[in-house]
Coordinates of C-alpha atoms in Angstrom, one line a residue:
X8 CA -43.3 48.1 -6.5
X9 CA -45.2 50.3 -9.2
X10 CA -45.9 53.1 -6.8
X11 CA -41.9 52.8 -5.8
X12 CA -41.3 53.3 -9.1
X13 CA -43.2 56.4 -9.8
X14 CA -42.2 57.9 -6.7
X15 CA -38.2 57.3 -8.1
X16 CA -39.7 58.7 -11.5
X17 CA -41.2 61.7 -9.3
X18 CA -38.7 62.5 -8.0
X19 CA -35.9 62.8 -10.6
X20 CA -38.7 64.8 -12.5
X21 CA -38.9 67.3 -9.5
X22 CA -35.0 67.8 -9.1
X23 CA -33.8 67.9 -13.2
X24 CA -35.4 70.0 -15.1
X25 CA -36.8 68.0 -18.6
X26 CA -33.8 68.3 -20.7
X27 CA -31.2 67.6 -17.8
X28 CA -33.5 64.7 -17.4
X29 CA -33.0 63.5 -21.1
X30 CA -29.3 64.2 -20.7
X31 CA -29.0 62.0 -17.8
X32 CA -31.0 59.0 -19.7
X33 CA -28.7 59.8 -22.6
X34 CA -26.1 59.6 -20.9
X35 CA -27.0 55.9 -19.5
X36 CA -28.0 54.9 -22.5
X37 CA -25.0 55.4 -24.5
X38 CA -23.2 53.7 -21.4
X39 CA -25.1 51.1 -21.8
X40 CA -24.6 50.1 -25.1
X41 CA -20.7 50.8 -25.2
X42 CA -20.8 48.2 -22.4
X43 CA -23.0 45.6 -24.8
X44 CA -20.7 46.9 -27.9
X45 CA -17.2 46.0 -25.6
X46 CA -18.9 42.2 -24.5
X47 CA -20.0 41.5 -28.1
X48 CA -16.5 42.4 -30.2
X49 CA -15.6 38.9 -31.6
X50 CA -12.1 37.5 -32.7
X51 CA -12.1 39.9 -35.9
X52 CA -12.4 43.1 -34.1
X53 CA -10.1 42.4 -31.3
X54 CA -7.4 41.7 -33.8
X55 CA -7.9 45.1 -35.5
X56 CA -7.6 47.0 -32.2
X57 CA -4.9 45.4 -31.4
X58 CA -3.2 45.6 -34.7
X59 CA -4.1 50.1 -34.5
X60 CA -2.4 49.5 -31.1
X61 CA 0.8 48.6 -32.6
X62 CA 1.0 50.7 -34.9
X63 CA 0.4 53.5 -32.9
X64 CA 3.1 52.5 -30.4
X65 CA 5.8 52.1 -32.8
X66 CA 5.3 55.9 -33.8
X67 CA 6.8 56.7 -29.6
X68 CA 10.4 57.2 -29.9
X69 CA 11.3 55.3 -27.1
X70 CA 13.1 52.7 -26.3
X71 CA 12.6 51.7 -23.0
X72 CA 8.5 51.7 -24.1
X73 CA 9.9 49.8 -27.2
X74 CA 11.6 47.3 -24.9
X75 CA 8.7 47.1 -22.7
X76 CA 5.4 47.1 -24.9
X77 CA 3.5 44.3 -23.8
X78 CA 1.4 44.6 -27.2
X79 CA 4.4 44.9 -29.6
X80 CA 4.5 41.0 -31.5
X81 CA 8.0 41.6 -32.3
X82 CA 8.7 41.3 -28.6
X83 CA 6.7 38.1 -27.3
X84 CA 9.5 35.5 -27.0
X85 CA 8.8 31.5 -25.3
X86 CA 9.3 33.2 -21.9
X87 CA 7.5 36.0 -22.1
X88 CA 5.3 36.9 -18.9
X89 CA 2.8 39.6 -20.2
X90 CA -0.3 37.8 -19.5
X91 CA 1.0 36.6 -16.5
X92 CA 1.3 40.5 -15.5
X93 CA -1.6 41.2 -16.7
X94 CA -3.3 38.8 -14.6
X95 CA -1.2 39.8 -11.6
X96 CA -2.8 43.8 -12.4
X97 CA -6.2 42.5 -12.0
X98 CA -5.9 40.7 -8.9
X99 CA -3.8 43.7 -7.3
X100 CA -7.0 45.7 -8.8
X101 CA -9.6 43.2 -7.4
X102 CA -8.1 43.4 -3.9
X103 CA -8.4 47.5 -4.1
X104 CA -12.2 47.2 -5.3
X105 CA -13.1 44.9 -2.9
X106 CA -11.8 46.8 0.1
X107 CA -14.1 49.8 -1.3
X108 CA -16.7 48.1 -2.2
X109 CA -16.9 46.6 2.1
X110 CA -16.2 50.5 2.7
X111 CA -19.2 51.3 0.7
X112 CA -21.2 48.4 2.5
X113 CA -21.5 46.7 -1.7
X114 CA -20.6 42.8 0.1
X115 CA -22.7 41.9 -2.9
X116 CA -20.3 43.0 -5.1
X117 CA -17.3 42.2 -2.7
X118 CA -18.0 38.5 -2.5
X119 CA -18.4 38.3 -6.7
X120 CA -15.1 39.8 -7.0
X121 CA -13.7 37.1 -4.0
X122 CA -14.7 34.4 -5.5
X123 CA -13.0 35.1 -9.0
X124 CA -9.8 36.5 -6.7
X125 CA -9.5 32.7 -6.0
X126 CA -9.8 31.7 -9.3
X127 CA -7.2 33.9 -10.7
X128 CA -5.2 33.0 -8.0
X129 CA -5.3 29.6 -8.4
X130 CA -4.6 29.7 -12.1
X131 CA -1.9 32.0 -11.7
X132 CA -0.1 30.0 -8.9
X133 CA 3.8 30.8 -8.8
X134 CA 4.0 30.6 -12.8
X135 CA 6.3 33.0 -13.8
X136 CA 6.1 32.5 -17.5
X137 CA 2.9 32.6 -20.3
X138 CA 4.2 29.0 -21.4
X139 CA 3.2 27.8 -17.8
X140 CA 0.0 29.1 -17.1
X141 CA -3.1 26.6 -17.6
X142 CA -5.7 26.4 -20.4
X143 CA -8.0 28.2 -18.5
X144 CA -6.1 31.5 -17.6
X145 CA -7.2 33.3 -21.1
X146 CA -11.0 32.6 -19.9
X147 CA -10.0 33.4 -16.0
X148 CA -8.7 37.0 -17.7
X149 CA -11.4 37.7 -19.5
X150 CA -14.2 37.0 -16.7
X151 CA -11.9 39.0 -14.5
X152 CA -11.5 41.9 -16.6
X153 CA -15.4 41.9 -17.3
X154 CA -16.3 42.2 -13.8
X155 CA -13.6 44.5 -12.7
X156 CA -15.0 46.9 -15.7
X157 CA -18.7 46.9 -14.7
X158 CA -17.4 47.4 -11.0
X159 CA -15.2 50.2 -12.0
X160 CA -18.1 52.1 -12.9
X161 CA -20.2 51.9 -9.2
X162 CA -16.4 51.9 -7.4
X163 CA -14.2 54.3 -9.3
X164 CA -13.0 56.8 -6.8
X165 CA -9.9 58.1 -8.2
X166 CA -8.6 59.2 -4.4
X167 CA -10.0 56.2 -2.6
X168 CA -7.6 53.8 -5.2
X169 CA -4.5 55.7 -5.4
X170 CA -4.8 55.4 -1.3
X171 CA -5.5 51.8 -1.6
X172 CA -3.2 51.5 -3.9
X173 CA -0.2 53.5 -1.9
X174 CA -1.3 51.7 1.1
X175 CA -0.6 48.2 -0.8
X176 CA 3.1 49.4 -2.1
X177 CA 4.2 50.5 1.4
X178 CA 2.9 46.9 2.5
X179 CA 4.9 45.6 0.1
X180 CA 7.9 47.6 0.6
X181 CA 7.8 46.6 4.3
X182 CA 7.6 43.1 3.3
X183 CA 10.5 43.1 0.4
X184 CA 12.7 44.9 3.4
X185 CA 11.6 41.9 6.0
X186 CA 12.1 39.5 3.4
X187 CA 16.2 40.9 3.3
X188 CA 16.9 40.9 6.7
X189 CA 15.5 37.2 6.6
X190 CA 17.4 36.2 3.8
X191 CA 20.6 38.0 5.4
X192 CA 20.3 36.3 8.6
X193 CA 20.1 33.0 6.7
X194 CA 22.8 33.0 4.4
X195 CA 25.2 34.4 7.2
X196 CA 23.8 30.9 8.8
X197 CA 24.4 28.6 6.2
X198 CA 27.7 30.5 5.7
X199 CA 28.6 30.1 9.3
X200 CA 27.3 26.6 10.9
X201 CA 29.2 23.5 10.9
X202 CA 27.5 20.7 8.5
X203 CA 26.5 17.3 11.0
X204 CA 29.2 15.5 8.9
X205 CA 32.0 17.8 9.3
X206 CA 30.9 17.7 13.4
X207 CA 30.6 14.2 13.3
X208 CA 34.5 13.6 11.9
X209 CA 36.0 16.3 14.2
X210 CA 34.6 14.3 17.4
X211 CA 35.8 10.9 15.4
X212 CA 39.0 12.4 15.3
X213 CA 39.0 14.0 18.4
X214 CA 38.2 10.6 20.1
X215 CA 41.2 8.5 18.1
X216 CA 43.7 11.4 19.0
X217 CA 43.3 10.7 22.6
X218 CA 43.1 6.9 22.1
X219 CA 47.2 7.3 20.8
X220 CA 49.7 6.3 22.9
X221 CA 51.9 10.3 23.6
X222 CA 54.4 8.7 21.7
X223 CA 52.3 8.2 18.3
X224 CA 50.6 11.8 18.7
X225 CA 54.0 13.9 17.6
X226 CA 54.9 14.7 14.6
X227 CA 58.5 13.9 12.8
X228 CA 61.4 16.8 11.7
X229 CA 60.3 19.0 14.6
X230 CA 63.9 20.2 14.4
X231 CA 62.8 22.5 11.2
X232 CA 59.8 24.0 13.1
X233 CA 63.1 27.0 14.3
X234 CA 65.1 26.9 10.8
X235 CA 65.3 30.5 9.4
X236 CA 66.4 29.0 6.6
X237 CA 63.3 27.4 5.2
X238 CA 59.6 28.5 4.2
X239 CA 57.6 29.0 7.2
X240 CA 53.6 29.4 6.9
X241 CA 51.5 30.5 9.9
X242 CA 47.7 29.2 9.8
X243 CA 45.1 29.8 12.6
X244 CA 41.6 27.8 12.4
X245 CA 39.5 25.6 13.9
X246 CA 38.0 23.9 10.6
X247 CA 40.6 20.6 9.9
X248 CA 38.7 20.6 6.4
X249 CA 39.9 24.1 5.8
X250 CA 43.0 24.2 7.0
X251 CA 43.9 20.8 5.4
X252 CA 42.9 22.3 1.6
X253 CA 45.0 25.4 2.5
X254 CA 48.2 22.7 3.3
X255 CA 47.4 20.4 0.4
X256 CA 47.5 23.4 -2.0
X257 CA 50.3 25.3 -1.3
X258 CA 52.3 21.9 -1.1
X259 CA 50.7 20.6 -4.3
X260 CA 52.0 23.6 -5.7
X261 CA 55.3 23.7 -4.3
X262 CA 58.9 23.4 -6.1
X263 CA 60.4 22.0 -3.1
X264 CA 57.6 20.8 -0.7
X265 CA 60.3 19.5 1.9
X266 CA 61.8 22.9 2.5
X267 CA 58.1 24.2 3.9
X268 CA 56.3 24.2 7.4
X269 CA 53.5 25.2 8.8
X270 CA 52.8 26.3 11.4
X271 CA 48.9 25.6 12.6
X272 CA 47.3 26.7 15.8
X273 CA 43.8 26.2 16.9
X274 CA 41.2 25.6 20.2
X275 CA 41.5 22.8 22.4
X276 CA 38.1 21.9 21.0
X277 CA 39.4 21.2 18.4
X278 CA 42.9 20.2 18.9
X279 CA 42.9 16.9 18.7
X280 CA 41.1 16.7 15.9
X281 CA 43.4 18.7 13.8
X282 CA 46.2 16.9 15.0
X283 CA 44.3 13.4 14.2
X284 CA 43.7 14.3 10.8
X285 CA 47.4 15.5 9.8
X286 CA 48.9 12.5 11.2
X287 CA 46.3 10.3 9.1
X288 CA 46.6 12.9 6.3
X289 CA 51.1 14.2 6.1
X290 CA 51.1 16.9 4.0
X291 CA 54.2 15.2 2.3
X292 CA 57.5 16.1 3.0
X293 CA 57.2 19.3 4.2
X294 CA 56.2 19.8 7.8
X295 CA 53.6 20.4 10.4
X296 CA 52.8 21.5 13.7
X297 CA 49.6 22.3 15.5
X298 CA 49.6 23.9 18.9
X299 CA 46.6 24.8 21.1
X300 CA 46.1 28.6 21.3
X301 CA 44.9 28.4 25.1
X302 CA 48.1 26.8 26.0
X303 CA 49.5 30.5 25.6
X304 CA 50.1 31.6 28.9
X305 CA 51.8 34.5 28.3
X306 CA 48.4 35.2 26.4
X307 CA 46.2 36.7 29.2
X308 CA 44.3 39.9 29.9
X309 CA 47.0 41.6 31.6
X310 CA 48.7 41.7 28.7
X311 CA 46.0 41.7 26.0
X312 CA 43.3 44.4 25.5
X313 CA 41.1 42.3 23.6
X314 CA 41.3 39.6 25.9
X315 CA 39.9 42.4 28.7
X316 CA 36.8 43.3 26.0
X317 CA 35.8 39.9 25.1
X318 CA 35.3 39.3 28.7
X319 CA 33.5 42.6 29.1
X320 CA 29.5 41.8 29.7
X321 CA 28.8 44.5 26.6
X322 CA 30.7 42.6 24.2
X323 CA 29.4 39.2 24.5
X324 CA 25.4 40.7 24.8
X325 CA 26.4 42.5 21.2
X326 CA 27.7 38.9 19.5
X327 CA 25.3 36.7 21.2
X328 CA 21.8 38.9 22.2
X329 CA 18.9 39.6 19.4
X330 CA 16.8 42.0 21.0
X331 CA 18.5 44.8 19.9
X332 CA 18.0 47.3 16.9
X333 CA 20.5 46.4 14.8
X334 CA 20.1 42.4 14.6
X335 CA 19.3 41.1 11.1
X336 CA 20.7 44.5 9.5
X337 CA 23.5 44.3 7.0
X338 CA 26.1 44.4 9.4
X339 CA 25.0 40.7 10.7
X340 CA 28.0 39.7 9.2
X341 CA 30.2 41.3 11.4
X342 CA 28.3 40.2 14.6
X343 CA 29.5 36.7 14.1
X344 CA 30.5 35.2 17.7
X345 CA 33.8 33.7 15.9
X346 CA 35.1 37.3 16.6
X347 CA 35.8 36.5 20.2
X348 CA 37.8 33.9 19.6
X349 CA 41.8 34.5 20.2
X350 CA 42.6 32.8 16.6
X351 CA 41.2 36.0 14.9
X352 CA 43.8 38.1 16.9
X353 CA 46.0 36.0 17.5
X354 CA 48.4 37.2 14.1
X355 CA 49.1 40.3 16.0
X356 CA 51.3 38.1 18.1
X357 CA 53.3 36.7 15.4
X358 CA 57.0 37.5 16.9
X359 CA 55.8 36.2 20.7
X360 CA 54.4 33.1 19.3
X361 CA 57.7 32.5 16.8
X362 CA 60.4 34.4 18.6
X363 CA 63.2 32.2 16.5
X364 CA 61.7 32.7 12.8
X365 CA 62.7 36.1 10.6
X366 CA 60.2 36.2 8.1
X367 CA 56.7 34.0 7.8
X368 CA 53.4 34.0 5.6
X369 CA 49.9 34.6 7.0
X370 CA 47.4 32.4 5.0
X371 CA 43.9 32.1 6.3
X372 CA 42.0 29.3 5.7
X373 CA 39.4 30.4 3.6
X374 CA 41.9 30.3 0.6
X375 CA 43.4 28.2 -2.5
X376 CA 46.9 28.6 -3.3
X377 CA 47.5 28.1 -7.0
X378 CA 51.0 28.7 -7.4
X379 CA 54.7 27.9 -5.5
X380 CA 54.6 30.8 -3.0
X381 CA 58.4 30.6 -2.4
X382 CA 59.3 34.0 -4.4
X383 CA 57.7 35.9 -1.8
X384 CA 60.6 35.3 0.5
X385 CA 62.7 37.0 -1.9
X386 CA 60.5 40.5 -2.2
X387 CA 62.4 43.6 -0.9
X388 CA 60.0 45.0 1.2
X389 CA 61.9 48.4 1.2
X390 CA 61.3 48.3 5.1
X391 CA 57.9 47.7 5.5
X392 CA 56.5 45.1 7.8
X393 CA 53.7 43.5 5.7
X394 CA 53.4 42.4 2.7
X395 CA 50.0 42.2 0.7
X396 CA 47.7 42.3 -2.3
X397 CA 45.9 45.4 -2.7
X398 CA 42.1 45.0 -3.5
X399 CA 40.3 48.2 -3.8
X400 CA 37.3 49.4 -6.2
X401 CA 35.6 52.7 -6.2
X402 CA 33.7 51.7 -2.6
X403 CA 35.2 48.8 -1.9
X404 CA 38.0 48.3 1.3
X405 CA 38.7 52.0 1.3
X406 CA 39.4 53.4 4.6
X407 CA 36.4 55.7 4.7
X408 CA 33.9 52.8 4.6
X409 CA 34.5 51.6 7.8
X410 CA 36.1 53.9 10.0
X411 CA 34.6 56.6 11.4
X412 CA 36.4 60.0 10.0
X413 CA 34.6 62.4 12.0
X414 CA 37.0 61.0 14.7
X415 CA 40.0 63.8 15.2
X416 CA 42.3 60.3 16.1
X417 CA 40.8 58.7 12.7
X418 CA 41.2 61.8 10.6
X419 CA 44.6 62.9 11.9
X420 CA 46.4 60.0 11.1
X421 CA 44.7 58.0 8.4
X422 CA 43.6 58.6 4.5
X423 CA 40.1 57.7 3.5
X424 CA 40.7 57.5 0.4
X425 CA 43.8 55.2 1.3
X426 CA 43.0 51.4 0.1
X427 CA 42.7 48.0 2.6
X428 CA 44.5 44.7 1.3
X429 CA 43.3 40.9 0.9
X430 CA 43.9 39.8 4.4
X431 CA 44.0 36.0 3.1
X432 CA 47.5 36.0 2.3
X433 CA 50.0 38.5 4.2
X434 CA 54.0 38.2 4.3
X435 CA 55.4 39.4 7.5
X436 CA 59.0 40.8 8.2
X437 CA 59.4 39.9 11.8
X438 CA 62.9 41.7 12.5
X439 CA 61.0 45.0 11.0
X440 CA 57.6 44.1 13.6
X441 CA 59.9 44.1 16.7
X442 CA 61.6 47.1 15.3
X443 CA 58.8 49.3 14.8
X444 CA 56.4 47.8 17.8
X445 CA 53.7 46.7 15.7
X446 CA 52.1 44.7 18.8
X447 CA 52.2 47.7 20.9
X448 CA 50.6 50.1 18.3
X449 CA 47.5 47.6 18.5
X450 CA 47.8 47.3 21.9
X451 CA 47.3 51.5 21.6
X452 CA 44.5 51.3 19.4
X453 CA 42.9 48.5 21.5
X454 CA 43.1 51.0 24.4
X455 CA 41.7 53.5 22.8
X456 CA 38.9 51.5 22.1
X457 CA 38.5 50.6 25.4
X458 CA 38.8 53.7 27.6
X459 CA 37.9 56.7 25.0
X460 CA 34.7 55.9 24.4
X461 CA 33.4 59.0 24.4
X462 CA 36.1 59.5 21.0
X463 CA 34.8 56.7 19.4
X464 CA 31.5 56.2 19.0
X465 CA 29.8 53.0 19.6
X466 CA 28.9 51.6 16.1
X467 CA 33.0 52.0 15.0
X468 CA 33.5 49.9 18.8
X469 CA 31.1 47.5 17.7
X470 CA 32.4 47.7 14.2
X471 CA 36.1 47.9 14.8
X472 CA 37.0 44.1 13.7
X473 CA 39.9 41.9 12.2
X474 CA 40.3 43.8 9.0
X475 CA 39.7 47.3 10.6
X476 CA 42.5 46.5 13.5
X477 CA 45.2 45.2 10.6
X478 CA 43.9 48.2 8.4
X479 CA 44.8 50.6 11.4
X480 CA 47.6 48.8 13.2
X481 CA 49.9 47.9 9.9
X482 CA 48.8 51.3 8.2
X483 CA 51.9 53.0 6.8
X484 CA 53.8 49.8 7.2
X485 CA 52.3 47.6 4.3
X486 CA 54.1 47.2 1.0
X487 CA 51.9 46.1 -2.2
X488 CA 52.0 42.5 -4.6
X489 CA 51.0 43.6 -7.4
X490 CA 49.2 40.3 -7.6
X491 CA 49.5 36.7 -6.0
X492 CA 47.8 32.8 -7.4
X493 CA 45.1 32.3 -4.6
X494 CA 41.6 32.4 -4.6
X495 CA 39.0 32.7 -1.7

């Protein structure tokens, strides 16, 4: 070992020159005992630092530093998270050294730095807060920071870390964007599936429906179901618990409950069901009738365009298949398979499924009515078919966030800076539909659709849902409410 050392002693001898040689040793030696100075500060002297740190910051004009500071005393509060940062800095620093330091073959130094990466980790858990953290973090900092400074002097590379480092945002970044589409994809399911107890009632009902006798399973004062004379309502769903809270609100709110109907159509799945629950539930003395869209038989694919898509092969492998580019993306809403049911389209039939009725009122069923909706039925629409509440911010339902203008079809004949409408409530003049043909100007766009592909591309196909075909087909033709009482 002694000759090793003379040999090292040698050597540095041969390659500095004397005084580079007492440089160099100065130059340790002063390290040295900054490093012993830093370890040995007590209580006293940390308090003065930090105390010329303050004041020194309050001298920067700034105050987004003045907001930040995680020195400044002014700004701790009971939830403040600055030591819980802090401690979140040294591991993200830890995990950087310790990839260099098993580059530069240090597994010495590695598995130190490992070790009090667990601790850290442990004592920082998921604590959010100072006021959470354990006892021990204050001792797990100080250990930390210790080591990470007598590592930073063997490991400092400023290149090396800001790789490490860039490499560890992008990883992040990619797992903040995963974490989204994730998140996405699960509130659309929440959103969208059918709680057990809700599936459980509408197969109870279902079953006690079918158990009537046919003379129990109609409903009384069909004669009013054809009287232009009184308040008629149109409602398409397949959720009884929706549609019922749409019923019970309007006629809760209604003057004269007796002189409304509504008219409700939904699936055979879930026919009976809905029917069950209205004749155990009578919203009053207004009436009610539920029909069974696929009892429409004028309703077929010869006739309808949409019929013809949803049947096509490359609609149903858009709604139902996930291998494909755009599945968890932000239009995931959109993709919902409820689209290919004939309720959603079904409103662009309003004169062919009430040929007898002048005027009626669209509600969804996603909707509160607050108010007696009678006065409607006395708006002048000056002509126009529909009737509806405008709802349009600076990017929100205008035309030129969700069609495609680059379209000469789109741009010739629409606005984009022209606002959409709430398309939970909307008050149809039937005389003025038949008039104008509003059915046969969707069937037109439909087509287009259909056999121009080449004119529209494939994300507006894709894209071109309920509130894009009532945006298109009732464009010109809508007249404004200023506002209406309901809520979504």
């Amino acid at each position: 070992c002694l000759c090793l050392l003379l040999t090292v002693t040698t050597f540095f001898e041969f390659v500095f020159s004397p005084f580079q040689f007492f440089l160099q040793q100065l130059r340790e030696n002063i390290r040295e005992s900054r490093a012993a100075d830093l370890l040995k500060q007590d209580d006293e002297v940390n308090v003065k630092l930090e105390n010329a740190a303050i004041e020194r910051s309050k001298s920067v004009d700034s105050a987004v530093l003045g907001k930040y500071n995680l020195w400044r005393k002014e700004n701790e509060n009971e939830n403040s998270d600055s030591t819980v940062r802090l401690m979140r800095d040294q591991i993200i620093m830890a995990r950087v050294y310790i990839s260099i330091a098993n580059m530069k073959n240090k597994y010495d130094l590695a598995q130190e730095l490992q070790n009090r990466l667990k601790e850290s980790q442990r004592a920082l858990g998921e604590v959010t807060t100072d006021a959470d953290l354990p006892h021990s973090a204050p001792e797990k900092i100080k250990t930390m920071g210790q080591l990470l400074s007598k590592i930073r002097g063997q490991l400092f590379d400023c290149k090396v870390v800001t790789g490490k480092l860039r490499a560890m945002l992008q990883s992040a970044d990619e797992q903040v964007r995963s974490s989204k589409k994730q998140s996405t994809f699960l509130s659309q399911l929440a959103a969208k599936t059918i709680p057990n107890g809700v599936h459980c009632l509408s197969m109870r009902l279902t079953i006690d429906y079918y158990l009537l006798p046919p003379d129990k399973r109609k409903f009384p004062k069909s004669e009013n179901l054809e009287n232009p004379k009184l308040y008629h309502y149109a409602l398409f769903s397949d959720n009884v618990l929706a549609a019922s809270v749409v019923v019970n609100s309007t006629i809760t709110n209604a003057k004269e409950p007796e002189k409304h109907v509504f008219h409700l159509v939904t699936d055979k799945l879930n026919f009976g069901a809905m029917n069950m629950w209205f004749l155990l539930n009578p919203p009053g003395k207004a009436t009610i009738h539920v029909e069974n869209v696929d009892e429409f038989k004028w309703l077929n694919s010869l006739y309808c365009p949409v019929l013809r898509q949803l049947e096509s092969s490359a609609m149903k492998e858009y709604y139902f298949k996930a291998d494909h580019s755009t599945a968890g993306s932000s239009n995931l809403k959109y993709r919902n398979p409820k689209y290919l049911s004939m309720l959603n389209h079904l409103r662009f039939y309003l004169p062919q499924v009430y040929p007898k009725l002048d005027k009626i009122l669209f509600l969804d069923d996603d909707i509160v009515v607050q108010k007696d909706l009678t006065g409607l039925w006395s708006v002048d629409l000056h002509g126009k078919v529909n009737g509806a509440v405008e709802t349009c911010g600076e990017s929100f339902h205008r035309f030129d966030k969700y069609l495609n203008f680059s379209n000469p079809h789109i741009a010739r004949n629409f606005d984009p800076n022209a606002c959409g409408w709430a398309y939970g409530m909307n008050f149809f003049d039937l005389e003025e539909w038949k008039k104008k043909d509003i059915t046969g100007i969707y069937h037109k766009w439909q087509n287009m659709v259909s056999y121009s592909k080449p004119h529209f591309p494939s994300q507006l196909c894709r894209n071109f849902l309920m509130c894009h075909y009532i945006s298109i087909t009732f464009w010109g033709d809508t007249g404004k409410f200023i506002s209406w009482e309901i809520t979504n």
